[in-house]
mmCIF file of C-alpha atoms in Angstrom:
data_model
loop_
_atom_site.group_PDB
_atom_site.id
_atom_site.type_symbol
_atom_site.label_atom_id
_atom_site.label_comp_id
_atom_site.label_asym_id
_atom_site.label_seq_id
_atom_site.Cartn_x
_atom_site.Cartn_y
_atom_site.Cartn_z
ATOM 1 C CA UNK N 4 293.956 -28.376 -63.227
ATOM 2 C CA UNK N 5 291.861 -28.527 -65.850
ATOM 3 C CA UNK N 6 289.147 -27.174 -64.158
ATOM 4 C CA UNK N 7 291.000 -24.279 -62.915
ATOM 5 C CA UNK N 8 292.498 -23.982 -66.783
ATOM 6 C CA UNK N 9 288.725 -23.424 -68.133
ATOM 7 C CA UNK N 10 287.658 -21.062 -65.682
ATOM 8 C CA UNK N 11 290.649 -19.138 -66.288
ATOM 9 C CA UNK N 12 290.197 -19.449 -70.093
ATOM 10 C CA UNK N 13 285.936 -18.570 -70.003
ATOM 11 C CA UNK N 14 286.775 -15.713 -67.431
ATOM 12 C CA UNK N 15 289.291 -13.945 -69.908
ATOM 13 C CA UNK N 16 286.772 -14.184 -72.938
ATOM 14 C CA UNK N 17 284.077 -13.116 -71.099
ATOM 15 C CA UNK N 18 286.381 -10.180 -69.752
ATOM 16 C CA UNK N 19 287.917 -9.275 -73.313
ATOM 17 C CA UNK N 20 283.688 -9.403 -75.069
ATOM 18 C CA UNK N 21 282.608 -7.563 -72.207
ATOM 19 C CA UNK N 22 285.135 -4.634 -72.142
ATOM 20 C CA UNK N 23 284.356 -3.833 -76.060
ATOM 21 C CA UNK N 24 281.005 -3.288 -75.656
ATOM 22 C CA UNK N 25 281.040 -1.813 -71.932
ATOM 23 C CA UNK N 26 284.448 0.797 -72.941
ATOM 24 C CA UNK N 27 282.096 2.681 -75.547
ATOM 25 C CA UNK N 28 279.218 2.796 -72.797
ATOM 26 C CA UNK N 29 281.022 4.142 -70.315
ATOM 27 C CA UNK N 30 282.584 6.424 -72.461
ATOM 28 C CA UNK N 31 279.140 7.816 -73.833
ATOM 29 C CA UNK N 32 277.485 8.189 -70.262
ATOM 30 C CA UNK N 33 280.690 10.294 -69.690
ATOM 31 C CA UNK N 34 282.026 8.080 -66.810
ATOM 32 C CA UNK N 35 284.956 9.576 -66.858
ATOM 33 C CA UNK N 36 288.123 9.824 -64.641
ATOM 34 C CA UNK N 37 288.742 13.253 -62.298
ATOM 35 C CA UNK N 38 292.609 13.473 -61.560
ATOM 36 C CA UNK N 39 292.740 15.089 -58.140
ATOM 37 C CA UNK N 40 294.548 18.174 -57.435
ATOM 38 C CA UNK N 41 297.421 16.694 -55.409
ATOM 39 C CA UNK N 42 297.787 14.191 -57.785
ATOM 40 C CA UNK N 43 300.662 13.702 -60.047
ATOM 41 C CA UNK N 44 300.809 16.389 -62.477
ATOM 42 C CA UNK N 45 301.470 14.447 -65.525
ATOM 43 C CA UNK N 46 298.457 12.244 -64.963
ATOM 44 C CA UNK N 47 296.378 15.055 -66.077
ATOM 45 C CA UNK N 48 296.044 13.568 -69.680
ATOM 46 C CA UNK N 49 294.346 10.820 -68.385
ATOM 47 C CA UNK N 50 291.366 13.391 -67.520
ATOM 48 C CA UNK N 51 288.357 11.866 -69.024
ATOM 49 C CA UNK N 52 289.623 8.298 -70.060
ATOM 50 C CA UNK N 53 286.357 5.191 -68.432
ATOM 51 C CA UNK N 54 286.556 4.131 -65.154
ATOM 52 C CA UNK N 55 284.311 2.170 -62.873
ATOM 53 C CA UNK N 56 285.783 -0.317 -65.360
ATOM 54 C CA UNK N 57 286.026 -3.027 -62.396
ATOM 55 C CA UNK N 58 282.303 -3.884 -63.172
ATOM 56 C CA UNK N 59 283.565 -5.461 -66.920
ATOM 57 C CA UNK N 60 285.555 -8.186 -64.836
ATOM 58 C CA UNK N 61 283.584 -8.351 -62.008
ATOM 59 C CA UNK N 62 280.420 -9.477 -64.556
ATOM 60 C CA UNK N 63 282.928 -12.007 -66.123
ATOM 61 C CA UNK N 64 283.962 -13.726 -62.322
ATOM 62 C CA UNK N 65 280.665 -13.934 -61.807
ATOM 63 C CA UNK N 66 279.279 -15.342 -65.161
ATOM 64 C CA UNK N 67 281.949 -17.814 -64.979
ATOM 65 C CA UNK N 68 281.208 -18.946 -61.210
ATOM 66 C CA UNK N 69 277.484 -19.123 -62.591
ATOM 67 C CA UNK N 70 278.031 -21.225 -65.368
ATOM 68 C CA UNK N 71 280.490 -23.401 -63.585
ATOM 69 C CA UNK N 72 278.174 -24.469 -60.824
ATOM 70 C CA UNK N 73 274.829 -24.762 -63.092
ATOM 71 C CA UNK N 74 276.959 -27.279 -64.962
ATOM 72 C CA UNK N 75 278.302 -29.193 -61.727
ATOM 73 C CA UNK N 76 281.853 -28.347 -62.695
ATOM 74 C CA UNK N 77 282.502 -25.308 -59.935
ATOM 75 C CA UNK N 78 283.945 -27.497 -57.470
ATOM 76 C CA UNK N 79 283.821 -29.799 -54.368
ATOM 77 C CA UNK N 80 282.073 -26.637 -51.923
ATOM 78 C CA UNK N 81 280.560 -23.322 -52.264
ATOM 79 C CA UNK N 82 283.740 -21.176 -50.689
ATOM 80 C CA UNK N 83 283.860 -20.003 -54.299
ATOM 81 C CA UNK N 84 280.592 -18.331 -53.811
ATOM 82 C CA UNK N 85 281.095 -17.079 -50.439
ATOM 83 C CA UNK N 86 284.035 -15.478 -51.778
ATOM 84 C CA UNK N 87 282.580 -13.641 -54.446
ATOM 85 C CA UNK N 88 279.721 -12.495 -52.389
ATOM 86 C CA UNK N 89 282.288 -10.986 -50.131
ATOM 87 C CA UNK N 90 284.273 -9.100 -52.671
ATOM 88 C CA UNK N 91 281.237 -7.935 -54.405
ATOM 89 C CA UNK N 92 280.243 -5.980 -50.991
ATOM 90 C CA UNK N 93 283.683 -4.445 -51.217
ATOM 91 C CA UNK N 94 282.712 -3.477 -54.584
ATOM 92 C CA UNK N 95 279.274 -2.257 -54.289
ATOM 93 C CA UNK N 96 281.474 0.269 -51.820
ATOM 94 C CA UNK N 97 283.777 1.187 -54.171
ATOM 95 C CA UNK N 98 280.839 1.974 -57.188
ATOM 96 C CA UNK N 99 279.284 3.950 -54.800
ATOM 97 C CA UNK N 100 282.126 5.806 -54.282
ATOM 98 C CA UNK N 101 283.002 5.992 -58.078
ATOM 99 C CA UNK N 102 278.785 6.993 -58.460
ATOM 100 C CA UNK N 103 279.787 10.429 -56.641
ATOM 101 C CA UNK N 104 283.015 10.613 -58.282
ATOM 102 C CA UNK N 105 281.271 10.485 -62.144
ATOM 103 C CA UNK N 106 278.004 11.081 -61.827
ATOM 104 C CA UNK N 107 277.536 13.808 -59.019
ATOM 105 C CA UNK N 108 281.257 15.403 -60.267
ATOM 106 C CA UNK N 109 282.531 14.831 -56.588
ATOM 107 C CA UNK N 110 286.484 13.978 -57.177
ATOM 108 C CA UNK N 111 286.684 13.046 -53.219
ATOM 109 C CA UNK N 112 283.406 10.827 -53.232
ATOM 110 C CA UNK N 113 282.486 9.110 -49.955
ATOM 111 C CA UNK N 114 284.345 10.564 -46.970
ATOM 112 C CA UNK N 115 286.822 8.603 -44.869
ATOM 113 C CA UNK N 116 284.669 8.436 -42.704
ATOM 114 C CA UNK N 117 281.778 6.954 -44.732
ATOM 115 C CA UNK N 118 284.445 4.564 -46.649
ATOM 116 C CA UNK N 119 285.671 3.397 -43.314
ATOM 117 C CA UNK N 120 282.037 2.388 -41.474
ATOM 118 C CA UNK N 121 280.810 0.628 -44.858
ATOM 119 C CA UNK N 122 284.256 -1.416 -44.979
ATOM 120 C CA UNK N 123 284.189 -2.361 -41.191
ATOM 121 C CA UNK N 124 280.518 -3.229 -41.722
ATOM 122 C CA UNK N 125 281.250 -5.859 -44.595
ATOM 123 C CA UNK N 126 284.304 -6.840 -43.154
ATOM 124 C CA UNK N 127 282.208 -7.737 -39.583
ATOM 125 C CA UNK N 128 279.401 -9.193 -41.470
ATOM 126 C CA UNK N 129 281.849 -11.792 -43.078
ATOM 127 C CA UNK N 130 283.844 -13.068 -40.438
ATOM 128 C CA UNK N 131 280.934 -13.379 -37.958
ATOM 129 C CA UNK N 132 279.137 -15.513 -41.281
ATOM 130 C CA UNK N 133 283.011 -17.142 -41.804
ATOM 131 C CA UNK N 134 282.621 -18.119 -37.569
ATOM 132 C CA UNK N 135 278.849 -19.311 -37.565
ATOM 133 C CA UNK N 136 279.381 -21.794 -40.753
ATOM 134 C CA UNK N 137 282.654 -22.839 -39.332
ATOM 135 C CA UNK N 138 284.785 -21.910 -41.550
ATOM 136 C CA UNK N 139 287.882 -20.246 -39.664
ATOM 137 C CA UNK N 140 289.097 -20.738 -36.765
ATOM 138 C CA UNK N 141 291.168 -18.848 -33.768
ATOM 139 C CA UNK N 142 294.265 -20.520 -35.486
ATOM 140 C CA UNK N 143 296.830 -18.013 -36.857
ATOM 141 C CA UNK N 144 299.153 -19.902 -39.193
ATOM 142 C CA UNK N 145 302.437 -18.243 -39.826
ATOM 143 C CA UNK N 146 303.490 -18.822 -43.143
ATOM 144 C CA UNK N 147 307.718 -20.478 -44.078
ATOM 145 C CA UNK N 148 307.985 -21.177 -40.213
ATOM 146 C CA UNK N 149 304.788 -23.538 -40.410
ATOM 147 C CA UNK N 150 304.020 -22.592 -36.255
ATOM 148 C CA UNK N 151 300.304 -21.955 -35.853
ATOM 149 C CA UNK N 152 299.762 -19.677 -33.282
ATOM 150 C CA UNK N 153 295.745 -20.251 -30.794
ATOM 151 C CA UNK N 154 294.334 -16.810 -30.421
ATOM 152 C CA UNK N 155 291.321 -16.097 -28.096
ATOM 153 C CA UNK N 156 288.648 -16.279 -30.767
ATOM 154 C CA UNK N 157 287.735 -11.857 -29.501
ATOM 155 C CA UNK N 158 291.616 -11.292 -29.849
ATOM 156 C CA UNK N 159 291.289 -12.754 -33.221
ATOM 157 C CA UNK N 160 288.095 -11.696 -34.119
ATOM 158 C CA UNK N 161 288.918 -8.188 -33.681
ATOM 159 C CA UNK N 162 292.149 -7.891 -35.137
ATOM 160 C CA UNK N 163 291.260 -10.344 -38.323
ATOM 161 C CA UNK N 164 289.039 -6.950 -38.981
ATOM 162 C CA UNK N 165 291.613 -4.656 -38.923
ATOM 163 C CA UNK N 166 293.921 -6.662 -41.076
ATOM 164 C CA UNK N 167 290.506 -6.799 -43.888
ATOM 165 C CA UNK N 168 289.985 -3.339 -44.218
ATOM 166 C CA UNK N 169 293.736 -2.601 -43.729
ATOM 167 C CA UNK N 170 294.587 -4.601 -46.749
ATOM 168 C CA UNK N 171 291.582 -3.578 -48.540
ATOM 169 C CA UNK N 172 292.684 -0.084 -49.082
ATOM 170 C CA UNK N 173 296.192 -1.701 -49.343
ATOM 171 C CA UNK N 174 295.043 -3.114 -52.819
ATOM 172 C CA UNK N 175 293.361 0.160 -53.366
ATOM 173 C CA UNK N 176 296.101 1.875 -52.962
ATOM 174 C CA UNK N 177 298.190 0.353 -54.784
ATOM 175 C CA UNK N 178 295.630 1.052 -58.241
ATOM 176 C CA UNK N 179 297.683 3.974 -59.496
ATOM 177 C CA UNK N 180 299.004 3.571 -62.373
ATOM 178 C CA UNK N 181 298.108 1.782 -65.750
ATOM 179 C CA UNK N 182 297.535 -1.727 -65.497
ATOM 180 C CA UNK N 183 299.476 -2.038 -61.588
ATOM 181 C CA UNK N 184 297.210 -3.158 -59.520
ATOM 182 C CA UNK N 185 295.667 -5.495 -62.698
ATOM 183 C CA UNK N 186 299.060 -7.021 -63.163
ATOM 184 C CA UNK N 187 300.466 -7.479 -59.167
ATOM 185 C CA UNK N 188 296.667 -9.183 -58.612
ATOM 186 C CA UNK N 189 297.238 -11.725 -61.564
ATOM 187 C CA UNK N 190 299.922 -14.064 -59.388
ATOM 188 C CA UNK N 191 298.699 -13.673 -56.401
ATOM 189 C CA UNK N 192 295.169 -14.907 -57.823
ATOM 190 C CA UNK N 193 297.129 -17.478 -59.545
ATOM 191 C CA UNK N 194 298.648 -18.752 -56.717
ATOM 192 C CA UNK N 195 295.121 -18.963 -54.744
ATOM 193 C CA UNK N 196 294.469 -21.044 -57.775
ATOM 194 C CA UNK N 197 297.056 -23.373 -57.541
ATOM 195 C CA UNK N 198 296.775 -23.401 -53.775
ATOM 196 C CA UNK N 199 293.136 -25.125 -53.956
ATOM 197 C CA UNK N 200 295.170 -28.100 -55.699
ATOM 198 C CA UNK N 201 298.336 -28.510 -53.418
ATOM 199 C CA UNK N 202 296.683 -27.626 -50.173
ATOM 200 C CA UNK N 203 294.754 -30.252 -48.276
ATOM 201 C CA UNK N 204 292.280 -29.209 -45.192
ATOM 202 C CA UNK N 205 288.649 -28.570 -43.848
ATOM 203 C CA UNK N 206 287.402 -27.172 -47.530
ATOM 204 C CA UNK N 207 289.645 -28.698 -49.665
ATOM 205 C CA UNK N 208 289.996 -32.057 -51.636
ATOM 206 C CA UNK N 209 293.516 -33.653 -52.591
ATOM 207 C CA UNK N 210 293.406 -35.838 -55.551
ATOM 208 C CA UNK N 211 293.873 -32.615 -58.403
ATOM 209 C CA UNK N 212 290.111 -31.703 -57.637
ATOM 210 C CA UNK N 213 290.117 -27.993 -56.621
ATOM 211 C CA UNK N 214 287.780 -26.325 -54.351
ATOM 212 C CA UNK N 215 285.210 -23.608 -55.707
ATOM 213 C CA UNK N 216 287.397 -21.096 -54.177
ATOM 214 C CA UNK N 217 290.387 -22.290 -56.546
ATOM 215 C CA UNK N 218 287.680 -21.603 -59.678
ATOM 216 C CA UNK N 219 286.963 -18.253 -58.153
ATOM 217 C CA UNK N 220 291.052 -17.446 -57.849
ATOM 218 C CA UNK N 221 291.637 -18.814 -61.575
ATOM 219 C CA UNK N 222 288.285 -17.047 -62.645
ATOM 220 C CA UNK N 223 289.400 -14.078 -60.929
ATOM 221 C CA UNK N 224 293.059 -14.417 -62.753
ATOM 222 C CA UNK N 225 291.548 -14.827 -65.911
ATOM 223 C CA UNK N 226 289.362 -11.648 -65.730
ATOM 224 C CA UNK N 227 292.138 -9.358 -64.828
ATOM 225 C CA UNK N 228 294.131 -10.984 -67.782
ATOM 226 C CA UNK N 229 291.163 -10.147 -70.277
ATOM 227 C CA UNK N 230 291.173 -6.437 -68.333
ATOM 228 C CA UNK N 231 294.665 -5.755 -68.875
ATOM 229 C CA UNK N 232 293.655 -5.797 -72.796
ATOM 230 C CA UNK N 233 292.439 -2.780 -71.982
ATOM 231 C CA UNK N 234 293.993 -1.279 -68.868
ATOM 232 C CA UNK N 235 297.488 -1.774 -70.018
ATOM 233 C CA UNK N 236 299.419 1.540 -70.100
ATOM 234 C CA UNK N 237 298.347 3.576 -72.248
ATOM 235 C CA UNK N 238 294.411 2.551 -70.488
ATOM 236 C CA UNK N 239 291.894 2.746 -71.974
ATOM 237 C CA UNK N 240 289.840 2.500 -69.153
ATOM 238 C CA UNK N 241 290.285 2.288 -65.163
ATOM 239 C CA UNK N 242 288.895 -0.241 -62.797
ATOM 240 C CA UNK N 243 287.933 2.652 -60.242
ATOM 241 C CA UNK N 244 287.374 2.101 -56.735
ATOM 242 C CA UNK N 245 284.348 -0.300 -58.054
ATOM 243 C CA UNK N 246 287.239 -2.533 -59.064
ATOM 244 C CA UNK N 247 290.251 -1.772 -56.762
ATOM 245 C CA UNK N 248 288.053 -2.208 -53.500
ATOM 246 C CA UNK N 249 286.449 -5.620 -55.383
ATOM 247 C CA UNK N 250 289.961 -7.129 -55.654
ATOM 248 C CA UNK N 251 290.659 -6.243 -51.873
ATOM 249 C CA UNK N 252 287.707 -8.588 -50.605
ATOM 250 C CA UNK N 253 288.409 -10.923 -52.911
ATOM 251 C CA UNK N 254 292.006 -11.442 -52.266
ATOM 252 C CA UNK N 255 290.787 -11.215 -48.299
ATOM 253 C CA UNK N 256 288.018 -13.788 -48.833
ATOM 254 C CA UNK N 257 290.453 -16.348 -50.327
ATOM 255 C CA UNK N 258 293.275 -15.871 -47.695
ATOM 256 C CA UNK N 259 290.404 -16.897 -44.600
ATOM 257 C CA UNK N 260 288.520 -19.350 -46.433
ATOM 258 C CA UNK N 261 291.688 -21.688 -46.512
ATOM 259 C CA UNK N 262 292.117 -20.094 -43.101
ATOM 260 C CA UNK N 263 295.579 -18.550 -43.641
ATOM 261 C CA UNK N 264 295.119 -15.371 -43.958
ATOM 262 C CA UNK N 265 298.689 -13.953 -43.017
ATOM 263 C CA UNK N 266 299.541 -15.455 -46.883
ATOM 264 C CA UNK N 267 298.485 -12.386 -47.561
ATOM 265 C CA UNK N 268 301.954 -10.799 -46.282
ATOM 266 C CA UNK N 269 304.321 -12.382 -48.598
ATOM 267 C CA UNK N 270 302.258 -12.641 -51.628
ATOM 268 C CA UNK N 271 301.009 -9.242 -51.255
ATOM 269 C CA UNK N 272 304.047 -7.465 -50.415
ATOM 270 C CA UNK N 273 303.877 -4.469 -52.563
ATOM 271 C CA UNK N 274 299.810 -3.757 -51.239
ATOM 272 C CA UNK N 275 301.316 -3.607 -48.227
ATOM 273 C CA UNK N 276 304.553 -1.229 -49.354
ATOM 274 C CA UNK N 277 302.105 1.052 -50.824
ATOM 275 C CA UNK N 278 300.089 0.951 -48.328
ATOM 276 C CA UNK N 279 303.042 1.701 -45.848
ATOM 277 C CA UNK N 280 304.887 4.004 -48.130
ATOM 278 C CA UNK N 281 301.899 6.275 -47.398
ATOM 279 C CA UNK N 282 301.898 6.004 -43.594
ATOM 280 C CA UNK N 283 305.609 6.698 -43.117
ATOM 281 C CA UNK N 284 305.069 9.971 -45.744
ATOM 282 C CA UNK N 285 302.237 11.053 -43.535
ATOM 283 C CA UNK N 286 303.742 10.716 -40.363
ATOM 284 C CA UNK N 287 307.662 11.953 -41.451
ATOM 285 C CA UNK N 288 306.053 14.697 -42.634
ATOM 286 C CA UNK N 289 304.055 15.972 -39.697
ATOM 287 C CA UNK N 290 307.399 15.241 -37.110
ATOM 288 C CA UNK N 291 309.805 16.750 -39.922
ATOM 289 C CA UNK N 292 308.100 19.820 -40.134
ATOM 290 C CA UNK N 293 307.238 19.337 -43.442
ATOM 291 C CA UNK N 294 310.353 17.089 -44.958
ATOM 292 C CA UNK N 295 309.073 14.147 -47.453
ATOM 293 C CA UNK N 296 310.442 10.829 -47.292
ATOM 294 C CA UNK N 297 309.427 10.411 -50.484
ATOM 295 C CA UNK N 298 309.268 12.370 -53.318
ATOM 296 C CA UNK N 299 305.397 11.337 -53.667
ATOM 297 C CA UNK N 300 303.579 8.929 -52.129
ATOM 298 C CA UNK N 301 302.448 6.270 -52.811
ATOM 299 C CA UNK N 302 305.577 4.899 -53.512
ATOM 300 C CA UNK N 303 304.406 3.955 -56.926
ATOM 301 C CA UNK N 304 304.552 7.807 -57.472
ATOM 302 C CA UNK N 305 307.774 8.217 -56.039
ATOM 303 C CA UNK N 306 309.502 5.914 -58.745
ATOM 304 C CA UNK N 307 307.016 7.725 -61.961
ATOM 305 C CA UNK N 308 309.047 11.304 -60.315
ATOM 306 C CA UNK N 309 312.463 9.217 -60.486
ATOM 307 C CA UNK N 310 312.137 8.723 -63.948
ATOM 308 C CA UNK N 311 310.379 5.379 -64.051
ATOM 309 C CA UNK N 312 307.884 5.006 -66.965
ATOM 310 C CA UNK N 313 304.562 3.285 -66.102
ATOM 311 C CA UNK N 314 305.142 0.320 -67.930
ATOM 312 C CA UNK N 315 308.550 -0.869 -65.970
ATOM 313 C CA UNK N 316 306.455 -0.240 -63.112
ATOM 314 C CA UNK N 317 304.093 -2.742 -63.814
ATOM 315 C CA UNK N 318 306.648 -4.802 -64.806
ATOM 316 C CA UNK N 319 308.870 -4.717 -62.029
ATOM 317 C CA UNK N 320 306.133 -4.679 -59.311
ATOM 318 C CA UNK N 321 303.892 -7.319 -61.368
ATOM 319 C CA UNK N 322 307.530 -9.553 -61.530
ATOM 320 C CA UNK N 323 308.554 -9.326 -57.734
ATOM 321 C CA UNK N 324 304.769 -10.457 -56.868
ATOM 322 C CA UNK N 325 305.111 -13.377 -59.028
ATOM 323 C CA UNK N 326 308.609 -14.363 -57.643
ATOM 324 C CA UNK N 327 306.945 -13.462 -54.139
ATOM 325 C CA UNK N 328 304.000 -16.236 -55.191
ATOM 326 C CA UNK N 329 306.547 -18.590 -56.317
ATOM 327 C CA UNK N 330 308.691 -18.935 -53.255
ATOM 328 C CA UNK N 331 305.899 -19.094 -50.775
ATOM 329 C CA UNK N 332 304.104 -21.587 -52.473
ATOM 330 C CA UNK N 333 307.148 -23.634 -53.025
ATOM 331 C CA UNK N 334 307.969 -23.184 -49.380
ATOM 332 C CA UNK N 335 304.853 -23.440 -47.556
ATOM 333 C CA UNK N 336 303.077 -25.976 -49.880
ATOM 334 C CA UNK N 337 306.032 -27.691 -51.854
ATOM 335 C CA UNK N 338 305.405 -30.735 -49.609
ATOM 336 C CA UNK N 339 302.309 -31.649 -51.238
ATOM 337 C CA UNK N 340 303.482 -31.664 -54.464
ATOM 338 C CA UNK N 341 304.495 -35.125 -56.265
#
């Protein structure tokens, strides 16, 4: 725990130094925010206010994995470092996208198309590396019934890459208004983080020692902590797609290095509202003939038109996630705690 405590601590300093000088840059290279079109209308104050912002916490996660492992004190395995490598792939995607966004004045920047092959790519690259060092297996555990399920390692192969780029852009998603995707990520990092304690398996040690990939999740915690200093509504500055896409691997990585990666359902509920919210709009609307199920989607939106202000929605969402966090890890894990 007190392992887990530091990197959390270090993480949020790093995060909080980081952000005052890195705001100002971004700010005078005129990295600024485009509101689309089809956007919500009163968003268009935020024209012009820092993003690609994700790279201030990013640097922190990693500094903080860095230092932890040159000092011996990053763990009992290098899952940590996988992890990180993964969600930094995810993130080069997303400050690509951001690059045409800000710097080539492109508000749509990568195509669907392009977004979609670069995801499937990195999502293929790590579960074939996750397979060759052993480190999943064809085992789908299913999470408050404890049944684990054998899938044909193809069967599971192929549909374990579906459900990474599907809850990639569920996270993304999600990154709407100020501070929401900052604040639902928080519990469900800190419950990764707790996990590498409770949890014994393959690539994890019982005793209180975590395993790297509990620093990452408390490093990880501790950088969107030191972010919401300045992301908190009214931002100051937005994580972009650099940061939103980075969080999506990340939260990915941890789920199949302790090789349970349908946690990801309960814990990350509300990615996966959004992320439906903006299917069913989609698809009601093209059999309605044009009727909205919604009033905007995603459904983050649809609560901002209902009078919501953005700070109850962070509240509220941020809250049910860390109830959410609670209950399955007192559930699924409760057993190994004394």
């Amino acid at each position: 725990m007190i392992r887990l405590m530091c990197a959390f601590g270090l993480s949020f300093l790093l995060t909080a130094l980081i952000g005052l000088a890195a705001i100002p840059l971004l700010r005078h290279i005129k990295a600024g925010q485009s509101i689309r079109e089809i956007g919500p209308k009163w968003h268009m104050s935020k024209q012009g206010t820092p993003t690609m912002g994700g790279i201030i916490f990013i640097t922190a996660v990693a500094a903080t994995m860095l230092i932890f492992d040159l000092i011996g004190f990053g763990g009992v395995d290098y899952s940590g470092l996988f992890v990180l490598l993964f969600a930094c792939a995810f993130g080069m995607i997303g400050f690509i996208d951001d690059y045409f966004k800000v710097v080539k004045k492109q508000n749509m920047g990568l195509t669907a198309l392009q977004k979609f092959l670069l995801q499937m790519s990195v999502a293929a690259a790590f579960l074939a590396l996750m397979r060759f060092f052993g480190m999943t297996t064809p085992n789908v555990y299913i999470p408050f019934i404890n049944v684990t399920v054998p899938v044909i390692w193809a069967v599971y192969l192929f549909c374990a890459l579906i459900y990474v780029v599907g809850f990639v852009n569920a996270v993304n998603l999600t990154d709407g208004v100020d501070g929401l995707v900052t604040g639902v990520t928080i519990p469900v990092a800190g419950f990764f983080a707790l996990l590498s304690l409770a949890f014994s398996g393959q690539y994890f040690q019982a005793g209180g020692v975590p395993a790297s990939y509990g620093i990452f999740a408390a490093a990880l915690a501790g950088g969107l902590g030191g972010f919401l200093i300045y992301n908190f509504n009214p931002a100051r500055v937005f994580m972009g797609d650099t940061g939103s896409l980075f969080l999506g691997g990340a939260l990915c990585g941890l789920a199949f290095v302790c090789d349970s990666p349908l946690i990801l359902i309960p814990v990350g509920l509300i990615y996966l509202i959004e992320m439906f919210s903006v299917i069913l709009q989609v698809a009601y609307f093209k059999f309605s003939g044009g009727k909205r199920l919604f009033k905007m989607s995603p459904i983050h939106h649809h609560f901002e038109m209902s009078g919501w202000s953005e700070k109850k929605i962070f509240i509220v969402f941020s809250g049910i996630t860390a109830v959410l966090c609670a209950l399955t890890y007192l559930s699924v894990f409760g057993k190994y705690l004394t």
